Amino acid sequence: MGHHMGDDVPTVKSAVCLRPGLHRTRCAVRIGAPALAAVSLLAPALPAQEPGALPEQRMDARLRAAMTRAVESEPLPVLIEYEAPAPEPVRSQAQMIARLQRQAASTLVGLDSLAASVGGGIEIRERFWIVPAALADAVPSSVVAMAGQPGVRHVYLDERIAVTLEPTVSGLAIPAFTSTAMQTIGADVVWERGVTGEGVTVAFFDTGVDGANAMLASRWRGRRTIPRASWFDPFLRSSEPQDLIGHGTQVAAAAVGALPAGDTLRFPDGSSVVALSDIDVVTGSAPRAEWIAARVFEVFGGAVYTRRSVLLQAFQWALDPDGNPATEDSPEVINNSWGVLEGESQFGLCDDVVYDAIDVAEGAGIAVLFASGNTGPDPASVTPPGARDDPNLRSLAVGATSGSGGTISVADFSGRGPSPCGGGIKPEIVAPGTVPEVRADGAHAARLTGFSRRGTSFSVAQLSGAVALMRQLRPGAGPEEAKRLLLDSAADLPPVGPDNDTGFGLLDVPAAVRRVDPAFAGSLLQLTSARRSGDSVVIELVNRGDGPWSGGEARLEAPSGGPVHREVPELAAGDRTAIGVELEPDLAGATSLQVTVLDRSGSTVLSRSVYVAPPNLFGAYVLEDGDLAAGGNDFGRFGRVAAFQGFSWKGREMLPAAAFFVAGGGRISDGMYSTVLGRSDLKSSPPAAETDWAPRRSLTDVEPARASFHFDDFEALQPIGLEVAARAEATDRNGVGAVTLTATIRNLSGGRIADLLPGMFVDWDFGSGETAAWSPQLEALVSAPTDSTAPVAVLAGDHDPVARAAVPLGTPGPGRFYEAGSGVLVSELTESVKLDLARGMPPDGLPGFGAATDQAQLLSVGPFDLETGQAVTVRFWFLAADSEQAAAARLAELRAEQVQPPGLTDSFAIEPPFPNPLRVGQGVMTFSYSVPESAGGDELVFEIYDVAGRRLVRQRITVPAAGAPPRVTWDGRLDGGREAASGVYLFVFRLGEETRSGRAVIVR
């Protein structure tokens, strides 16, 4: 656990009081017990808390407003806070808890007497001891009686308090073993030396944590102790950690995320690697710390809320998780990646009962940290509780930076100071605000999605991990001391000195570690990047220590093949060097390398795994024009299911998913998602999941407001036999944000396709729910929010509509799960149902029709009859506007624009094989290619060679006169069924005099 209380009575070292100007006066009495740095018990000071104060002066404004609206018979949920006794020295944390419990019981006696005297006007629901307070339901007259009781300090309405959690717009993330954020703060430098947070516990007050995520599962403390002492859920009372929203899981990964040795990391291109050590695949600054968590947020009406009573419950639980004060099981750190959204109107910037709980937790030796909020860049935009100005750093706020290397600066979204309470510096420190998105992929595997998340939520998580490192090195450090170590060692960012943008500077883990432990003086080598260029790799090393490094040797080694050695020059403190390595043939196809650096004596000073495969993501893009930012990918999808920003117009995110589809020949090829299966992350699913379209990525071309891409359906389970050339264009004109999709569809099936129906499935989301209906005036489907607020969203096509359906998706319940029986996606949107809807089947027979609050639009046009080789061009528009009138005017303009059909492929080209590398016995490697129409009847030759130039495989293919050419696959076996050896192979396509070639890797 980390708290080591001695049996001797500690001596009082000093008493530090808050400076004048704060709303309360309180003193922190520092005592000699190592981890019990400061026990803070409240003392009365405000005039409103004096014996002569009127009852209404002790009620917060929200409660007074609620009482003016309530009738006498309506009980209100209220939180009654009493005055706390003056601080006293204590022997241990157990003694402190026992004293708090005795004092609270004694203080609340008066409330018991009052409840008995009013005859049912007060129902006490919960008593707190972390601060002397009680949660009750009380009718207005009883509230006044409670507020007039002696010793009552404040009475709050225990209402929902809106909080801000959501990260800002994210971007693409290049796959890596160790995140750029960890390299920026230098955390990876000290892991090699054993500073990993071992023996320290970090608590997360958030949306929960996914206890099944392989990056976190092995270090949930509940696996080795009683679960209730490691997971607190006042809402659902679940017995094991879970996260219905996903925010808390990503936060925990940024603080303590690490993959155990032997587990698997999967990359967006389908490749995977196995972690060689517990610090091989890391996303958090304290990869060996344990964690516990409390779910402190609920979802209501699409927004995220907490309550004062819930926060008091969580802090009280963290102080004594197992309910036995004799066992020291409280965490060393509590991470709070949230802020109160509405500021002082709901939450006191300087004076609130939650601050009292924070102070008691800090007094018990627990460091409490907060995000500064994604509310920048205006001055004084820091969100409470992190906005509180406290000289003992008990509400320390962490801001975010963007960039890396020599281009680090404060992020635009990062909440700024000064503190609106006292005017002090805020935030106190900054850390990188961008982290890779990591998801569970089975019991022993994690998956990088290829996206990143940005927000101060992840910055404070990195600081929480850094505090864990400090507490590992110096277990006796109190919360303030651990925080001061990090502030004093932070790397100053412009302007010079502490400021209200970056505080004391950028978190610098190696510098902080050097201050704590002299053994870290001297050189500290870090591998900052590994870049691939052709068959060469460039690695960059930097000396982050305060002394010179005398030089040595770097050794690069792939999972298969021998090592490559290179000399590393001497490096002065702060110097960096780049080393280029031309890979030998047996390393050329490697996706990952192990880099080991040895000093002149042969001792290992650095050993890291690096990802060196060229990024092969999923063709995601975001088109921008004016106030519109619309995302898609080359799998025929749009919205957040396809990219890191769906359809954001005038700052409002509106589109979880949209998908292009074509029905014909009794089949449908589409990119619609099909099931929810109890998954809260449905609408941010893997970009290539549940789609029939396969992109031809060599033909993808993206401009700021336009993307051109090609795909076909030959990877579908039941392909129709289609090739699609598509162009997406974003425009923000005349107060309307619109995306135009123009698609040319060619029949490559080898036969005639009758009644071909192209279409779009579009799932708008307004949070409060929406209705979708056909508008004869617009000749389009129109979605509008059920709360009647703007905007409206429209889906239209440029041919005769066949299907124009409002598809019920379901009604979200608690945690945004779909409720059972409330819509078609709860069970399954089957292929037959999708086909029937595309043909024009009315949706009124679907479950949830007429009741589901989440509805999608489905529009198909046509029909078209296509002979083999023939093509048709269609257009679809999905757009947002403040009114139907504005949408109609803009839609008329778009329909009148001249159409330039996207060009279809008519060349001899190959695609990178997939998957590459291929593990023998686990499927086949597919080699995609295209040939011109004029090649019909010609012979295509496919061959595979080893590195010695020996031909191992040959296939002869006659190109059909019409339709799609046959697929080419390889299962990694040679003639006779023998398995090919692990290594790099050359594949060649020959068509007449033309040759195309590439590399394929086999792993056994």
Tab-separated table of C-alpha atoms in Angstrom, residues 197-372:
chain	number	residue	atom	x	y	z
A	197	GLY	CA	5.577	2.846	-9.506
A	198	GLU	CA	5.931	-0.618	-7.981
A	199	GLY	CA	4.211	-0.809	-4.595
A	200	VAL	CA	2.135	2.359	-5.111
A	201	THR	CA	-1.629	2.540	-5.679
A	202	VAL	CA	-3.370	5.115	-7.885
A	203	ALA	CA	-7.130	5.681	-7.576
A	204	PHE	CA	-9.277	6.991	-10.432
A	205	PHE	CA	-12.471	8.959	-9.778
A	206	ASP	CA	-14.044	8.769	-13.215
A	207	THR	CA	-16.558	6.924	-15.385
A	208	GLY	CA	-15.063	3.678	-14.131
A	209	VAL	CA	-12.280	1.562	-15.610
A	210	ASP	CA	-12.576	-1.464	-17.879
A	211	GLY	CA	-11.064	-4.142	-15.686
A	212	ALA	CA	-10.825	-6.514	-18.668
A	213	ASN	CA	-8.504	-4.269	-20.691
A	214	ALA	CA	-5.190	-6.113	-21.011
A	215	MET	CA	-3.259	-2.859	-20.486
A	216	LEU	CA	-4.773	-2.587	-17.000
A	217	ALA	CA	-6.247	-5.920	-15.925
A	218	SER	CA	-3.193	-7.498	-14.290
A	219	ARG	CA	-2.630	-4.533	-11.946
A	220	TRP	CA	-6.128	-4.003	-10.608
A	221	ARG	CA	-5.561	-4.383	-6.878
A	222	GLY	CA	-8.815	-6.326	-6.525
A	223	ARG	CA	-7.172	-9.341	-8.156
A	224	ARG	CA	-5.086	-9.935	-5.050
A	225	THR	CA	-7.312	-8.379	-2.349
A	226	ILE	CA	-11.027	-8.189	-1.694
A	227	PRO	CA	-12.688	-6.541	-4.722
A	228	ARG	CA	-14.836	-4.101	-2.723
A	229	ALA	CA	-11.643	-2.485	-1.420
A	230	SER	CA	-10.553	-1.773	-4.997
A	231	TRP	CA	-13.784	-0.841	-6.829
A	232	PHE	CA	-16.574	1.475	-5.714
A	233	ASP	CA	-19.762	1.875	-7.745
A	234	PRO	CA	-22.547	3.810	-5.968
A	235	PHE	CA	-24.754	3.771	-9.088
A	236	LEU	CA	-24.911	0.191	-10.366
A	237	ARG	CA	-23.333	-1.565	-7.363
A	238	SER	CA	-21.286	-3.720	-9.745
A	239	SER	CA	-18.766	-6.050	-8.143
A	240	GLU	CA	-15.914	-5.620	-10.651
A	241	PRO	CA	-14.564	-2.554	-12.457
A	242	GLN	CA	-16.332	-1.576	-15.648
A	243	ASP	CA	-16.631	1.546	-17.785
A	244	LEU	CA	-19.803	2.227	-19.735
A	245	ILE	CA	-18.493	5.431	-21.297
A	246	GLY	CA	-14.796	4.702	-21.890
A	247	HIS	CA	-13.272	7.916	-20.544
A	248	GLY	CA	-11.927	6.466	-17.300
A	249	THR	CA	-10.277	3.548	-19.091
A	250	GLN	CA	-8.285	5.826	-21.384
A	251	VAL	CA	-7.338	7.990	-18.387
A	252	ALA	CA	-6.111	4.970	-16.427
A	253	ALA	CA	-4.109	3.821	-19.454
A	254	ALA	CA	-2.378	7.223	-19.537
A	255	ALA	CA	-1.354	6.831	-15.892
A	256	VAL	CA	-0.583	3.137	-15.371
A	257	GLY	CA	-1.197	1.407	-18.731
A	258	ALA	CA	1.242	-1.383	-19.610
A	259	LEU	CA	0.958	-4.748	-21.313
A	260	PRO	CA	2.280	-7.702	-19.269
A	261	ALA	CA	5.105	-9.715	-20.798
A	262	GLY	CA	3.705	-12.376	-23.111
A	263	ASP	CA	0.521	-10.492	-23.994
A	264	THR	CA	-0.199	-9.239	-27.503
A	265	LEU	CA	-0.442	-5.747	-28.988
A	266	ARG	CA	-2.429	-5.466	-32.217
A	267	PHE	CA	-1.947	-2.644	-34.716
A	268	PRO	CA	-4.541	-1.023	-37.011
A	269	ASP	CA	-3.097	-2.713	-40.113
A	270	GLY	CA	-3.747	-6.168	-38.681
A	271	SER	CA	-0.191	-6.920	-37.558
A	272	SER	CA	0.623	-7.781	-33.962
A	273	VAL	CA	3.565	-8.230	-31.603
A	274	VAL	CA	4.106	-9.922	-28.259
A	275	ALA	CA	5.411	-7.823	-25.340
A	276	LEU	CA	8.837	-9.072	-24.340
A	277	SER	CA	8.798	-7.443	-20.892
A	278	ASP	CA	6.457	-5.578	-18.571
A	279	ILE	CA	7.851	-2.245	-19.800
A	280	ASP	CA	7.883	-3.148	-23.483
A	281	VAL	CA	4.402	-1.853	-24.418
A	282	VAL	CA	3.532	1.115	-22.194
A	283	THR	CA	1.026	3.972	-22.308
A	284	GLY	CA	1.237	5.140	-18.667
A	285	SER	CA	3.988	6.864	-16.705
A	286	ALA	CA	3.825	4.355	-13.804
A	287	PRO	CA	3.588	0.988	-15.587
A	288	ARG	CA	3.920	-1.184	-12.460
A	289	ALA	CA	1.671	0.770	-10.096
A	290	GLU	CA	-1.561	-0.846	-8.972
A	291	TRP	CA	-4.902	0.887	-9.393
A	292	ILE	CA	-8.310	1.101	-7.805
A	293	ALA	CA	-11.292	3.091	-9.081
A	294	ALA	CA	-14.601	4.690	-8.152
A	295	ARG	CA	-17.399	5.366	-10.607
A	296	VAL	CA	-18.462	8.911	-9.688
A	297	PHE	CA	-20.449	9.928	-12.786
A	298	GLU	CA	-23.857	9.122	-14.196
A	299	VAL	CA	-25.332	9.878	-17.605
A	300	PHE	CA	-28.615	11.732	-17.832
A	301	GLY	CA	-30.066	13.169	-21.021
A	302	GLY	CA	-26.835	12.575	-22.895
A	303	ALA	CA	-24.734	14.635	-20.445
A	304	VAL	CA	-22.438	13.499	-17.635
A	305	TYR	CA	-23.152	14.434	-14.021
A	306	THR	CA	-22.039	13.825	-10.488
A	307	ARG	CA	-23.403	14.893	-7.082
A	308	ARG	CA	-21.718	16.245	-3.972
A	309	SER	CA	-22.923	13.230	-2.028
A	310	VAL	CA	-21.327	10.866	-4.565
A	311	LEU	CA	-18.006	12.696	-4.372
A	312	LEU	CA	-18.087	12.542	-0.566
A	313	GLN	CA	-18.844	8.821	-0.783
A	314	ALA	CA	-15.873	8.302	-3.087
A	315	PHE	CA	-13.383	10.272	-0.974
A	316	GLN	CA	-14.601	8.524	2.168
A	317	TRP	CA	-14.238	5.123	0.464
A	318	ALA	CA	-10.716	5.977	-0.732
A	319	LEU	CA	-9.672	6.903	2.814
A	320	ASP	CA	-10.705	3.451	4.089
A	321	PRO	CA	-11.532	1.172	1.109
A	322	ASP	CA	-12.086	-2.060	3.030
A	323	GLY	CA	-13.992	-0.463	5.916
A	324	ASN	CA	-11.328	-1.448	8.447
A	325	PRO	CA	-9.218	1.505	9.642
A	326	ALA	CA	-6.568	-0.891	11.000
A	327	THR	CA	-5.576	-1.960	7.460
A	328	GLU	CA	-3.650	0.673	5.522
A	329	ASP	CA	-5.185	0.269	2.089
A	330	SER	CA	-5.801	3.837	0.930
A	331	PRO	CA	-4.179	4.910	-2.347
A	332	GLU	CA	-1.221	7.243	-2.566
A	333	VAL	CA	-2.791	9.228	-5.434
A	334	ILE	CA	-6.355	10.117	-6.497
A	335	ASN	CA	-6.625	11.134	-10.162
A	336	ASN	CA	-9.504	13.460	-11.120
A	337	SER	CA	-9.696	13.938	-14.888
A	338	TRP	CA	-12.783	16.121	-14.721
A	339	GLY	CA	-14.012	19.565	-13.868
A	340	VAL	CA	-17.339	21.133	-12.957
A	341	LEU	CA	-18.942	22.442	-16.114
A	342	GLU	CA	-21.096	25.266	-14.817
A	343	GLY	CA	-18.638	26.803	-12.403
A	344	GLU	CA	-19.773	28.804	-9.405
A	345	SER	CA	-23.471	28.545	-10.244
A	346	GLN	CA	-23.399	24.921	-9.116
A	347	PHE	CA	-20.077	24.574	-7.344
A	348	GLY	CA	-18.170	26.918	-5.086
A	349	LEU	CA	-14.938	28.107	-6.641
A	350	CYS	CA	-13.377	28.797	-3.237
A	351	ASP	CA	-15.719	27.290	-0.668
A	352	ASP	CA	-17.440	23.930	-1.006
A	353	VAL	CA	-17.871	20.822	1.127
A	354	VAL	CA	-15.992	18.818	-1.530
A	355	TYR	CA	-12.861	20.865	-0.768
A	356	ASP	CA	-13.141	19.778	2.851
A	357	ALA	CA	-13.076	16.138	1.749
A	358	ILE	CA	-10.085	16.839	-0.503
A	359	ASP	CA	-8.217	18.430	2.404
A	360	VAL	CA	-8.905	15.496	4.701
A	361	ALA	CA	-7.697	13.065	2.026
A	362	GLU	CA	-4.511	15.064	1.564
A	363	GLY	CA	-4.111	15.183	5.309
A	364	ALA	CA	-4.233	11.380	5.298
A	365	GLY	CA	-1.282	11.271	2.898
A	366	ILE	CA	-3.188	10.979	-0.397
A	367	ALA	CA	-2.152	13.289	-3.244
A	368	VAL	CA	-5.249	14.644	-5.025
A	369	LEU	CA	-4.821	15.947	-8.586
A	370	PHE	CA	-7.196	17.617	-11.058
A	371	ALA	CA	-7.328	18.507	-14.750
A	372	SER	CA	-7.337	22.203	-15.629
